[in-house]
Short mmCIF file of C-alpha atoms and ligand atoms in Angstrom, two decimals:
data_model
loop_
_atom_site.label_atom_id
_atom_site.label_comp_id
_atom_site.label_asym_id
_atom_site.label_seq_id
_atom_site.Cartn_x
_atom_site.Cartn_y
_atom_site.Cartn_z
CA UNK Z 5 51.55 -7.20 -50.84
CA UNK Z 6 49.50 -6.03 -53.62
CA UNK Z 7 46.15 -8.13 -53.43
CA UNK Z 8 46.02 -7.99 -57.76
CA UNK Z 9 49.27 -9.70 -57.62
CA UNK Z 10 48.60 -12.98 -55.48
CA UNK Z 11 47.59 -15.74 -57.83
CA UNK Z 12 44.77 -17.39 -55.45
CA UNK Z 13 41.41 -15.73 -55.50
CA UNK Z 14 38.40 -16.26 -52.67
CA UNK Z 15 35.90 -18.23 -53.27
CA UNK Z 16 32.58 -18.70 -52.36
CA UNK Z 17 31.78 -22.14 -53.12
CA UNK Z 18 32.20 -24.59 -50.38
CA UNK Z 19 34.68 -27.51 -51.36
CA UNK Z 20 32.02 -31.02 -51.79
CA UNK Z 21 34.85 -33.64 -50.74
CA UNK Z 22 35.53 -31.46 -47.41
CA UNK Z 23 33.81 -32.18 -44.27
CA UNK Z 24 35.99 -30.25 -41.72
CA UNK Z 25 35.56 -26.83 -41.12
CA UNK Z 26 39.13 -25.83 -41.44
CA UNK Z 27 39.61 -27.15 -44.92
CA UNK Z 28 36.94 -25.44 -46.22
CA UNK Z 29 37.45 -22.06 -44.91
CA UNK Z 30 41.47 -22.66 -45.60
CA UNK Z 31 40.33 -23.57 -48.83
CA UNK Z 32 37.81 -20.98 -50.21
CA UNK Z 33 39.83 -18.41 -48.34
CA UNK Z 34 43.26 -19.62 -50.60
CA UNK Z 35 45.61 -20.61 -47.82
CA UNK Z 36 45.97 -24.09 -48.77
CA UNK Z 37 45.35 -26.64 -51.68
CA UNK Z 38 44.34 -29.96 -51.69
CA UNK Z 39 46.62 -32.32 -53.66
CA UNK Z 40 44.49 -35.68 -52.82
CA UNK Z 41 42.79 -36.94 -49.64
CA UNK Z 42 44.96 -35.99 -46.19
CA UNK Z 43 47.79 -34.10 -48.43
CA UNK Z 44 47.76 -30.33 -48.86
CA UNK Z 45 49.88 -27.75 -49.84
CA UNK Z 46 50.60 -24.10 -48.73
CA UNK Z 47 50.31 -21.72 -50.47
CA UNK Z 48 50.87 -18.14 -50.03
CA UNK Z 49 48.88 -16.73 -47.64
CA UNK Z 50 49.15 -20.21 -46.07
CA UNK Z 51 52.64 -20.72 -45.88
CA UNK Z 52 52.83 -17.01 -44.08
CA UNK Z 53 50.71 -18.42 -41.44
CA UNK Z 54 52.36 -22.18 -40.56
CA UNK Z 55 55.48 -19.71 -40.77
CA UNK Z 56 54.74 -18.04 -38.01
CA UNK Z 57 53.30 -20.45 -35.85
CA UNK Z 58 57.08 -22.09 -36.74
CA UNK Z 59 58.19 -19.11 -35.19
CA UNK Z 60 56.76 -18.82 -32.30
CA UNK Z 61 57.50 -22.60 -31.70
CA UNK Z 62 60.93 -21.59 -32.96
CA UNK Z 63 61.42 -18.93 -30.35
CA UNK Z 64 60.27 -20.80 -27.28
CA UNK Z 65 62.12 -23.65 -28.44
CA UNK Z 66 65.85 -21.64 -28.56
CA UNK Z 67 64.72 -19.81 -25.52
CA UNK Z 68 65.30 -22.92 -23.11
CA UNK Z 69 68.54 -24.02 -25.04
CA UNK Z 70 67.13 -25.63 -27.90
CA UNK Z 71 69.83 -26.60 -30.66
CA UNK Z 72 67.69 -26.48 -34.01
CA UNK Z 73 68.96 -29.18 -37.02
CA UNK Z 74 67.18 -30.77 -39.70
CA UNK Z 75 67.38 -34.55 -40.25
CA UNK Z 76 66.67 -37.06 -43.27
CA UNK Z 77 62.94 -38.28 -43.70
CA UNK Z 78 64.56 -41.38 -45.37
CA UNK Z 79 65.13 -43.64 -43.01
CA UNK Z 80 67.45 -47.23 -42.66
CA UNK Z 81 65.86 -50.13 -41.93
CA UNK Z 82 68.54 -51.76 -39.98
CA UNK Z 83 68.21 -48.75 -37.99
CA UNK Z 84 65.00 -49.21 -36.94
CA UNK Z 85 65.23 -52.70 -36.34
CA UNK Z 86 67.55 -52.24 -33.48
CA UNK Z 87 64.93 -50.83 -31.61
CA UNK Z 88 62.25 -52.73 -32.64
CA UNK Z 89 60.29 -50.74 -34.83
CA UNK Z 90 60.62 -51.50 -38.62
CA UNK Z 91 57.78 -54.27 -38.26
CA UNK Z 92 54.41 -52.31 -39.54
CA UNK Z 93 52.91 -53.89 -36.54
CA UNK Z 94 54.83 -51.72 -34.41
CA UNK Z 95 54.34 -48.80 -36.05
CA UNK Z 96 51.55 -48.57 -38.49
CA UNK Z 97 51.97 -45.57 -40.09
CA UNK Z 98 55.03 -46.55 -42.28
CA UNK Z 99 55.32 -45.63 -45.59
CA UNK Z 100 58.33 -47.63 -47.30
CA UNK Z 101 59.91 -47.64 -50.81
CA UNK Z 102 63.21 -49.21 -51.61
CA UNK Z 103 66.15 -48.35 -53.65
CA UNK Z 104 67.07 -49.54 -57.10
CA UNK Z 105 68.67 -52.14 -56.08
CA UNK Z 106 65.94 -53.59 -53.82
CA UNK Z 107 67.29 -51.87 -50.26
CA UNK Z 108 64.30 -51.41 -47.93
CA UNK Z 109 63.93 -47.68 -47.11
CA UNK Z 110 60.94 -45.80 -45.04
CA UNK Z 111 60.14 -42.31 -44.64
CA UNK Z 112 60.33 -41.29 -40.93
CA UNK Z 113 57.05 -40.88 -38.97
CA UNK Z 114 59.22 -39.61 -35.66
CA UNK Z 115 63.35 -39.92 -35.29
CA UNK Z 116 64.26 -41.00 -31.57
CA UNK Z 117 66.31 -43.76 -33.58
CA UNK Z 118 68.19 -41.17 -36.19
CA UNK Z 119 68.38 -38.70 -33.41
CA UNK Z 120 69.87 -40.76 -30.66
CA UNK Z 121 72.26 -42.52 -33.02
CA UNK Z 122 73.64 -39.43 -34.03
CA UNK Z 123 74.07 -37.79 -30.28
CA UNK Z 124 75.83 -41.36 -29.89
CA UNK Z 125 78.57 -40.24 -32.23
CA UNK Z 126 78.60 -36.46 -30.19
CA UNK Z 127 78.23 -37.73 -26.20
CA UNK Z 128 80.85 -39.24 -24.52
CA UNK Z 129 81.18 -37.69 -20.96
CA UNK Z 130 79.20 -36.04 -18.70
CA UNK Z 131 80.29 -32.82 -19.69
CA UNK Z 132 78.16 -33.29 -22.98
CA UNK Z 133 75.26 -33.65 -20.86
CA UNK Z 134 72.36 -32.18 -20.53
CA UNK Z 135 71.48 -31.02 -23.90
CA UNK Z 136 68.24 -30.25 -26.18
CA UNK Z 137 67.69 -30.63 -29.79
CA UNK Z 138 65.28 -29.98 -31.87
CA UNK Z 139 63.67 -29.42 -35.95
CA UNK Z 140 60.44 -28.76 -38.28
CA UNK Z 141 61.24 -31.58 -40.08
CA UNK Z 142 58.96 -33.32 -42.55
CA UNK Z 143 57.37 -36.31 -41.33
CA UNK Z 144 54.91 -38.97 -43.17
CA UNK Z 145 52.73 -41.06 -42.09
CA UNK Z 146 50.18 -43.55 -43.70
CA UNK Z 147 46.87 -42.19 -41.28
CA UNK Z 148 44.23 -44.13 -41.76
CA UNK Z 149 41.47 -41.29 -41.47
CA UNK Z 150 41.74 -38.02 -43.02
CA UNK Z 151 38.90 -36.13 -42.31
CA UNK Z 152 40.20 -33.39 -40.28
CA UNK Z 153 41.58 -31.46 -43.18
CA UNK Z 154 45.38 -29.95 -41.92
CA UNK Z 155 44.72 -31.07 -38.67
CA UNK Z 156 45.32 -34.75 -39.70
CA UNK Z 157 47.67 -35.64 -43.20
CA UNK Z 158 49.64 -38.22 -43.92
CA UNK Z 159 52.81 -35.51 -44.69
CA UNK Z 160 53.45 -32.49 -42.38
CA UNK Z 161 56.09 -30.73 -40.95
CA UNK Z 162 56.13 -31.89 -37.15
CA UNK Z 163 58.76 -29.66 -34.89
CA UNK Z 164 60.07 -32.56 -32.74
CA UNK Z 165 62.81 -32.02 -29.32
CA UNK Z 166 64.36 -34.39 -27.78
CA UNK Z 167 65.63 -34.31 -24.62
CA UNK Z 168 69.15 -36.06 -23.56
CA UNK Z 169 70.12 -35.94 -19.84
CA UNK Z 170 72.44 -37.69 -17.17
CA UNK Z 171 69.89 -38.93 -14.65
CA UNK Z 172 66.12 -39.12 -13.90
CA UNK Z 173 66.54 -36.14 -11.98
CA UNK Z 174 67.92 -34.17 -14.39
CA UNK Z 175 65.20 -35.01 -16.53
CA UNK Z 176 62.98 -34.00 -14.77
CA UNK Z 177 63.67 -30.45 -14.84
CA UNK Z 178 64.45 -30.03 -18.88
CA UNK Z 179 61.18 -31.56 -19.17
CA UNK Z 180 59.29 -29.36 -16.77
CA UNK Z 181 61.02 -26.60 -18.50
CA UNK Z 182 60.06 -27.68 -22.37
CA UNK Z 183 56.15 -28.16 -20.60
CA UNK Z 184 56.28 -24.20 -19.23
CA UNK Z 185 57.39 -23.20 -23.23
CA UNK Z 186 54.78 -25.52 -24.44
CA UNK Z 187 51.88 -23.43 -22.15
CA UNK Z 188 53.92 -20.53 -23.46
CA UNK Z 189 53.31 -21.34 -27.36
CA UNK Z 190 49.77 -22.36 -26.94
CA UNK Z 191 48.89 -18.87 -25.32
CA UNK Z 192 50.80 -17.02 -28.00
CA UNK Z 193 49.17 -18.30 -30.46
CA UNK Z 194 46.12 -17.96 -29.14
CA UNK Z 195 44.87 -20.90 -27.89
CA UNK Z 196 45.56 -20.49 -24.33
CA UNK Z 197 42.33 -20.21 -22.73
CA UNK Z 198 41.03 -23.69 -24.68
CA UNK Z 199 44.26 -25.58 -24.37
CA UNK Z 200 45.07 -27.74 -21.15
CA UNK Z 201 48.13 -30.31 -20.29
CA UNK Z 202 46.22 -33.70 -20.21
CA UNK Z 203 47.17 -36.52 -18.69
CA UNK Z 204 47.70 -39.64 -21.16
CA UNK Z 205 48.84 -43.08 -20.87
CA UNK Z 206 52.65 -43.19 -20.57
CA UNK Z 207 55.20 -45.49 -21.15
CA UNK Z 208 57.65 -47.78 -19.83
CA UNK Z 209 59.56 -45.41 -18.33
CA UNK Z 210 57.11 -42.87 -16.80
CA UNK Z 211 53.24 -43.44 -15.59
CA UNK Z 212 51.94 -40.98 -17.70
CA UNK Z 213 52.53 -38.63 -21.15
CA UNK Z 214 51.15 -35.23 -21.56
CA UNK Z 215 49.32 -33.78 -24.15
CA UNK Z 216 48.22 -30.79 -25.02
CA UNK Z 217 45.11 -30.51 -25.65
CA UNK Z 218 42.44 -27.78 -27.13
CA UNK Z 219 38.87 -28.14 -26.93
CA UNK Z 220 36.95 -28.26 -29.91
CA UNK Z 221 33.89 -30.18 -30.87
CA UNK Z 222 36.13 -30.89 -34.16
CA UNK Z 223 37.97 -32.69 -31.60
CA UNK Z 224 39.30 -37.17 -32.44
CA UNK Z 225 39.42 -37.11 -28.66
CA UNK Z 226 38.15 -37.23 -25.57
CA UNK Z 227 39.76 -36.22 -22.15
CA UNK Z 228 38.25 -35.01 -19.00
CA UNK Z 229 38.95 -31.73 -17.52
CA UNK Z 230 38.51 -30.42 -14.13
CA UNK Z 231 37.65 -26.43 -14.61
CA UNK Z 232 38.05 -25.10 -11.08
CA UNK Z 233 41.93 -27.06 -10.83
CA UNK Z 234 42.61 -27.15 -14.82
CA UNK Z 235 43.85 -30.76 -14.46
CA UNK Z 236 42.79 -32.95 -17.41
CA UNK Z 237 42.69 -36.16 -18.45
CA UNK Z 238 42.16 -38.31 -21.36
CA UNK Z 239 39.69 -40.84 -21.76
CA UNK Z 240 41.97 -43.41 -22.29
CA UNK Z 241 43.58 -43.11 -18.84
CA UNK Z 242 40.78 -42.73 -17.06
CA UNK Z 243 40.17 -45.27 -14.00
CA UNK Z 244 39.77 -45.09 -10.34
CA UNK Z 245 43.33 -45.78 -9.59
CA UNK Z 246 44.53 -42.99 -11.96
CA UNK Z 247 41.95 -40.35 -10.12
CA UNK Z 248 43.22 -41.65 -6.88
CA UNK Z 249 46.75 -41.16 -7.75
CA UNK Z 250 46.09 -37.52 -9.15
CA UNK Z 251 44.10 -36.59 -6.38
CA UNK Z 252 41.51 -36.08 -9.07
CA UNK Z 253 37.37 -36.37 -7.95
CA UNK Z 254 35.41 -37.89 -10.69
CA UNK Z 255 32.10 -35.95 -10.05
CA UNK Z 256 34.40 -32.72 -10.78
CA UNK Z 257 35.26 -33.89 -14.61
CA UNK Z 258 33.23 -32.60 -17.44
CA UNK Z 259 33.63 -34.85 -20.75
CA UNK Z 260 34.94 -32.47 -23.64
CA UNK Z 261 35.82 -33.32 -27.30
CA UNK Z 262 39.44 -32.31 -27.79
CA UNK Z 263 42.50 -31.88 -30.41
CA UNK Z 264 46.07 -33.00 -29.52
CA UNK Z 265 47.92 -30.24 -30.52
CA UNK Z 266 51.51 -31.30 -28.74
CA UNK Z 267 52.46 -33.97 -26.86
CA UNK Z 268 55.41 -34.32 -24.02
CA UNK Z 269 57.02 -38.00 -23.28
CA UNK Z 270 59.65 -39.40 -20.95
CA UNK Z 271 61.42 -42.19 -23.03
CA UNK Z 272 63.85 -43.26 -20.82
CA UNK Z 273 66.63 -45.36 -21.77
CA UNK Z 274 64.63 -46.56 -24.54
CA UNK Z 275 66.26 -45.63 -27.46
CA UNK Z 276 69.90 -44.96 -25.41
CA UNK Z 277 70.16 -48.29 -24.66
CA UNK Z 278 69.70 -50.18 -27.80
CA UNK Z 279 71.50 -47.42 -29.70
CA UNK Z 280 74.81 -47.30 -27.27
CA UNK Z 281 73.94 -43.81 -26.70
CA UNK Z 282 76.27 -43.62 -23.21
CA UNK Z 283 78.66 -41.44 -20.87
CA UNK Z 284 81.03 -41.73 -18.78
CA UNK Z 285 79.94 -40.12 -15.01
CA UNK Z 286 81.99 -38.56 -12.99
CA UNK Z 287 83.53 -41.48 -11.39
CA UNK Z 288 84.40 -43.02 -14.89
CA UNK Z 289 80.94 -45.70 -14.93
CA UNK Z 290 79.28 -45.55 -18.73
CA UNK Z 291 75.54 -44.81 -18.01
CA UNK Z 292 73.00 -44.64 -20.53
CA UNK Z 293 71.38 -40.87 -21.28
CA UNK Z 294 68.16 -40.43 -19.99
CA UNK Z 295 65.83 -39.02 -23.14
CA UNK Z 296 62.71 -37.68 -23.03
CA UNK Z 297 60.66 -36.57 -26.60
CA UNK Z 298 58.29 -33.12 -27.37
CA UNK Z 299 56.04 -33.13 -30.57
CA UNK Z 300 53.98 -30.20 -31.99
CA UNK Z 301 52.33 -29.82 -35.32
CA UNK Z 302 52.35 -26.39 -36.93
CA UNK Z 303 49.76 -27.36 -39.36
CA UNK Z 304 47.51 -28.78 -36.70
CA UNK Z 305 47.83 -25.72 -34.63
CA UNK Z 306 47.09 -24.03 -37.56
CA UNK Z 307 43.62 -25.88 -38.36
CA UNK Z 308 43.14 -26.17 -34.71
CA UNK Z 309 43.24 -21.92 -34.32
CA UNK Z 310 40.43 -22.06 -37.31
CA UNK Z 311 38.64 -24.58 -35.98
CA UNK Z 312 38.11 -22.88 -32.59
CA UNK Z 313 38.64 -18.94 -33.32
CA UNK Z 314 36.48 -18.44 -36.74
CA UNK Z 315 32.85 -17.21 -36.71
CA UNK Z 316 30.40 -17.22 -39.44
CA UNK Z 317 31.76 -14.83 -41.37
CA UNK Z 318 35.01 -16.75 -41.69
CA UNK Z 319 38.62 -17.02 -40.27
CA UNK Z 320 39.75 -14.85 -37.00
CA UNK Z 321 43.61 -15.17 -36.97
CA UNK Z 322 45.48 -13.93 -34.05
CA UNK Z 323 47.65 -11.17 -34.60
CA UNK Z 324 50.67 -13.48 -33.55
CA UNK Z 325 50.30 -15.67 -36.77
CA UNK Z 326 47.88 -13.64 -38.50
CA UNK Z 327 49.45 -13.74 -42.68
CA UNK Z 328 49.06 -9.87 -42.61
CA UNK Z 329 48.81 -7.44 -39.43
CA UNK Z 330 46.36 -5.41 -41.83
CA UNK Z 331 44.28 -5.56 -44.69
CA UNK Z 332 43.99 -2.29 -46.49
CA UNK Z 333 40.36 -2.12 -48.66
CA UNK Z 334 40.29 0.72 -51.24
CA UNK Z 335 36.91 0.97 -51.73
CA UNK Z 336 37.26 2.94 -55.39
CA UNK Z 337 40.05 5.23 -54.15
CA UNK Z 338 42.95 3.74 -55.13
CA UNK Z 339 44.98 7.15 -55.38
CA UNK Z 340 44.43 7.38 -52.20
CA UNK Z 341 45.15 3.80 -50.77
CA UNK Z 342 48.06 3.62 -53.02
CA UNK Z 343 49.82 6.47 -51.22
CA UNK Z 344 48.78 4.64 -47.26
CA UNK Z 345 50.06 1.22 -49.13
CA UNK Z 346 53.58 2.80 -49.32
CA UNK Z 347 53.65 4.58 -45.73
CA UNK Z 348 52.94 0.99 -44.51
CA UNK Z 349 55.46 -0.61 -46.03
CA UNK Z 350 57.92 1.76 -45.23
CA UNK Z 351 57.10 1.92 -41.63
CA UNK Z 352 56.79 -1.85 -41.71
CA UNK Z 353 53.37 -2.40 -40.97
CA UNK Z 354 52.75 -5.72 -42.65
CA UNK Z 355 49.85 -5.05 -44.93
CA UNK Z 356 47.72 -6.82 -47.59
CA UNK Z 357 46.29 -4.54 -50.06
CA UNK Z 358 43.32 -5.25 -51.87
CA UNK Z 359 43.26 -2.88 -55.04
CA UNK Z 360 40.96 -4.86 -56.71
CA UNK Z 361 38.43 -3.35 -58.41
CA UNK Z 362 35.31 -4.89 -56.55
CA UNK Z 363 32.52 -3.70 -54.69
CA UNK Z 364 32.98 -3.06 -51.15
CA UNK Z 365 30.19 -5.32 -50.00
CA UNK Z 366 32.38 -8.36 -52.00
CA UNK Z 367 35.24 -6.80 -50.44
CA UNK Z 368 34.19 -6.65 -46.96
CA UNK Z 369 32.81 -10.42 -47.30
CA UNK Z 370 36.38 -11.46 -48.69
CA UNK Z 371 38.64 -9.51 -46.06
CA UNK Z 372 35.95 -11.17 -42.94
CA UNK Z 373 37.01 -14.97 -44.85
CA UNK Z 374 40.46 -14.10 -44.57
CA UNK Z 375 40.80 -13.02 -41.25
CA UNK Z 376 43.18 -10.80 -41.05
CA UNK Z 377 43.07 -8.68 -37.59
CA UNK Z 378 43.27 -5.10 -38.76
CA UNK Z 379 40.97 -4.01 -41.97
CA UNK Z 380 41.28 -0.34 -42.97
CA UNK Z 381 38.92 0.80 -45.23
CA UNK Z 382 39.34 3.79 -47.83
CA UNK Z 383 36.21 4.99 -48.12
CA UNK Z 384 35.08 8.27 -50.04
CA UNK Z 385 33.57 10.04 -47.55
CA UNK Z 386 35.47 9.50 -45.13
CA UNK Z 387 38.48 9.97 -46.62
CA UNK Z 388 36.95 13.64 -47.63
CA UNK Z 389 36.98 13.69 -43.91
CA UNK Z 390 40.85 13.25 -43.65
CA UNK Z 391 39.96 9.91 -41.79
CA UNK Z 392 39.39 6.33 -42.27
CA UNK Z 393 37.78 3.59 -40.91
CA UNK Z 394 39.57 0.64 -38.77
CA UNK Z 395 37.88 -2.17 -38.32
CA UNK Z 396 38.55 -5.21 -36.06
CA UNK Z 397 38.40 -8.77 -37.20
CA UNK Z 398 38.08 -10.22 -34.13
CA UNK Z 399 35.18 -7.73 -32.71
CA UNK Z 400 33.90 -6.16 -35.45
CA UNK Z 401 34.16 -2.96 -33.49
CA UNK Z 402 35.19 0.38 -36.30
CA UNK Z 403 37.16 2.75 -35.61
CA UNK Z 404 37.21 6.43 -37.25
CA UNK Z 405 41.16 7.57 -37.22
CA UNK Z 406 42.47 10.73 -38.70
CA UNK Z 407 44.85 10.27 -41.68
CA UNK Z 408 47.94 12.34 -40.55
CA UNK Z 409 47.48 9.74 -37.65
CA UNK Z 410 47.26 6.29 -39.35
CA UNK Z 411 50.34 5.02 -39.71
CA UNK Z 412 51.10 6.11 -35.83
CA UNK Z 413 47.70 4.43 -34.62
CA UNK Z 414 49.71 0.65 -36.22
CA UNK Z 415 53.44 1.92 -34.53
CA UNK Z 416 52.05 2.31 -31.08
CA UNK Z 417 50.60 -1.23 -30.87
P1 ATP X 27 47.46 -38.50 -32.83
O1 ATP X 27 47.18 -39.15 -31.51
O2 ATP X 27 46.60 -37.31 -33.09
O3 ATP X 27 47.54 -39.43 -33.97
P2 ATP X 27 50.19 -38.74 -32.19
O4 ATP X 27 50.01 -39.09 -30.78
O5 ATP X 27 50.50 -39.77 -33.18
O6 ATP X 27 48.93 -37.91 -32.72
P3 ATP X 27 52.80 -37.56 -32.10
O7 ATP X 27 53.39 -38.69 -32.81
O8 ATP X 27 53.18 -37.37 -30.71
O9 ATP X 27 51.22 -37.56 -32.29
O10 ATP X 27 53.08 -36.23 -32.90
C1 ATP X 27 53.35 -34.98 -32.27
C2 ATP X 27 52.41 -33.91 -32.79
O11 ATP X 27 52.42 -33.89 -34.21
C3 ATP X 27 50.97 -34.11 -32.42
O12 ATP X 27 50.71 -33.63 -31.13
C4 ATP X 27 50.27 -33.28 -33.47
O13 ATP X 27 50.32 -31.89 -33.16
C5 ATP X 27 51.14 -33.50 -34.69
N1 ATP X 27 50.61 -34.57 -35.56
C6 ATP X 27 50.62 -35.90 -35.34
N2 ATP X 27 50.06 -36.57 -36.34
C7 ATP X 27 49.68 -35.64 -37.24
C8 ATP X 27 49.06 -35.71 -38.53
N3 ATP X 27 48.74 -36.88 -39.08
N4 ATP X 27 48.81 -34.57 -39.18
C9 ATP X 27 49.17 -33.37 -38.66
N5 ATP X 27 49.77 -33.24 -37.45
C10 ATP X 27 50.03 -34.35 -36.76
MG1 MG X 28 48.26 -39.19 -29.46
#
């Protein structure tokens, strides 16, 4: 894409209503725009980026079985009464609205209800069982703080799964098996090394949830992580009976500040068993399916990669969700850079192109803001060198590579 045909522009000024880091440099840098406090949009450069952190979710998520559908965010309130959970003391993130002719409606924070009524109307033996399903899915929810710009809104596209098995047992190994993809996305994206599977408070069905959680000093929580075993814990779980049931030695736990990137639950017959969701077993008994639920936030990730992976000069995107592989400066030699512009796009080497006409102190400053892994600079002389320069986001380390072998240099990688 031609820089001098996106519509945002960099900017220098710092946003005053932002405090978080990743709204400003999201901001200045034109991946996202604020519509009012805790709701943003994406826009171009932005959307690129959630995109492909969708992917990568996406992939892991079909790669264990995962059956991807998109449900409504309007949600019945006689729905959610069956299990409890219209009353805003239950859940206090509701947003409601109602229909012209005065029908209570809300707009879903989470869908165990709409999902398990609808695998109600699909299960009815054991041969339907096990069985995953998942979506990005628009959720809402009225947060109370909103100060950790697209890591905490009050509308964002959450990729939910839920799990549906026969027995305990059973669910015990889907879930183990959506935790290994979950390890899988965080490292893919780049967040690997920071990122560990915390224990958290459970449920009624299982001692304790696990989230996943980076370390960050932009961080809402606090959890407890053992370096030389990687076990974790949050704060809110911590006690003596918990470490002695983990095996876990206090003096071994260093307090970090932390963001919940995804989180893994065992539900139970929670939601089965108020919604009729049953099968018959193999010796003709109905039994109620066994559920377990898997939340990630693209966005969050998103903020949560800028939060932990920029530097001063700005953003440091991985090359797995990076919005462009490489950004291609013409520094005044826009013949030139015109001519690479088109050997990258038809090799497919996924390439901003700034052919602004700038100076390439402005344009260096802009390309280190927007963090994209790969900058190649046109330069005069070098170009009257038959080379040009490479530089690397992440390292700053430059490269000199010959023309003829430019293009190549991007294939072998
Ligand atoms: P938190 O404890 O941070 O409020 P939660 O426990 O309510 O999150 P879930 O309901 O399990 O989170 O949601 C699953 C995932 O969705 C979270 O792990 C997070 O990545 C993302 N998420 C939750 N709330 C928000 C939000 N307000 N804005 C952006 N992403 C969110
Ligand atoms: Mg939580």
């Amino acid at each position: 894409m031609r820089q001098s045909q996106l519509f945002t522009r960099v900017s220098r000024q710092v946003p005053k209503d932002e405090v978080s880091k990743n709204a400003q440099l999201l901001i200045r840098a034109g991946f996202i725009h604020k519509e009012m406090a805790g709701v943003y949009s994406f826009l171009p450069l932005g959307l690129r980026v959630l995109n492909r952190v969708i992917g990568v979710v996406r992939e892991e998520m079909n790669a264990i079985g995962g059956q991807e559908l998109t449900l409504t965010a309007l949600q019945e309130k006689s729905l959610w009464e069956k299990t409890d959970r219209w009353d805003d003391r239950k859940v206090d993130v509701w947003f409601k609205t109602c229909l012209k002719n005065g029908t209570e409606l809300g707009l879903g924070s989470t869908h165990e209800e709409p999902m398990t009524r609808l695998m109600a109307q699909y299960v009815n033996s054991y041969r339907d069982l096990p069985l995953l399903a998942y979506q990005f899915q628009t959720k809402f929810r009225n947060e109370m703080r909103a100060k950790s710009g697209i890591m905490r809104v009050r509308e964002f596209i959450m990729k939910d799964l839920y799990s549906f098995a026969r027995t305990e047992e059973e669910h015990a190994v889907l879930y183990a098996s959506v935790r290994a993809a979950y390890l899988r996305i965080f490292e893919r994206v780049g967040l690997g090394k920071l990122t560990y599977a915390t224990f958290a408070s459970g449920g009624i069905f299982s001692k304790y949830s696990e989230e996943f959680q980076t370390v960050s000093e932009a961080g809402e929580d606090l959890i407890y992580v053992d370096e030389a075993s990687g076990q974790s814990l949050n704060k809110e779980v911590l006690s003596d009976e918990v470490l002695a049931d983990l095996g876990i030695e206090r003096e071994r736990l260093i307090e970090k500040k932390s963001i919940e990137v995804g989180n893994i639950f065992t539900l139970g017959t929670r939601f089965s068993d108020p919604l009729g969701l049953k099968y018959r077993d193999e010796n003709g008994q109905e039994q109620s399916a066994f559920m377990g639920c898997y939340g990630i936030g693209p966005g969050r990730v998103m903020g949560t990669i800028v939060e932990t992976l920029s530097d001063e000069k700005g953003i440091v995107w991985p090359e797995s969700v990076a919005p462009f592989r490489v950004h291609l400066l013409s520094l005044g030699q826009n013949e030139r850079a015109n001519i690479i512009y088109q050997e990258f796009t038809a090799a497919g080497i996924d390439t901003l192109y700034d052919d602004h006409d700038a100076s390439a102190g402005e344009k260096f400053a802009e390309s280190d803001l927007i963090g994209i892994p790969y900058q190649v600079i046109i330069g005069k002389k070098t170009i009257e060198n038959g080379e040009v320069e490479i530089k690397r986001r992440e390292n700053g380390l430059v490269e000199r590579v010959a023309l003829d072998a430019l293009v190549g240099y991007f294939q072998k990688r």
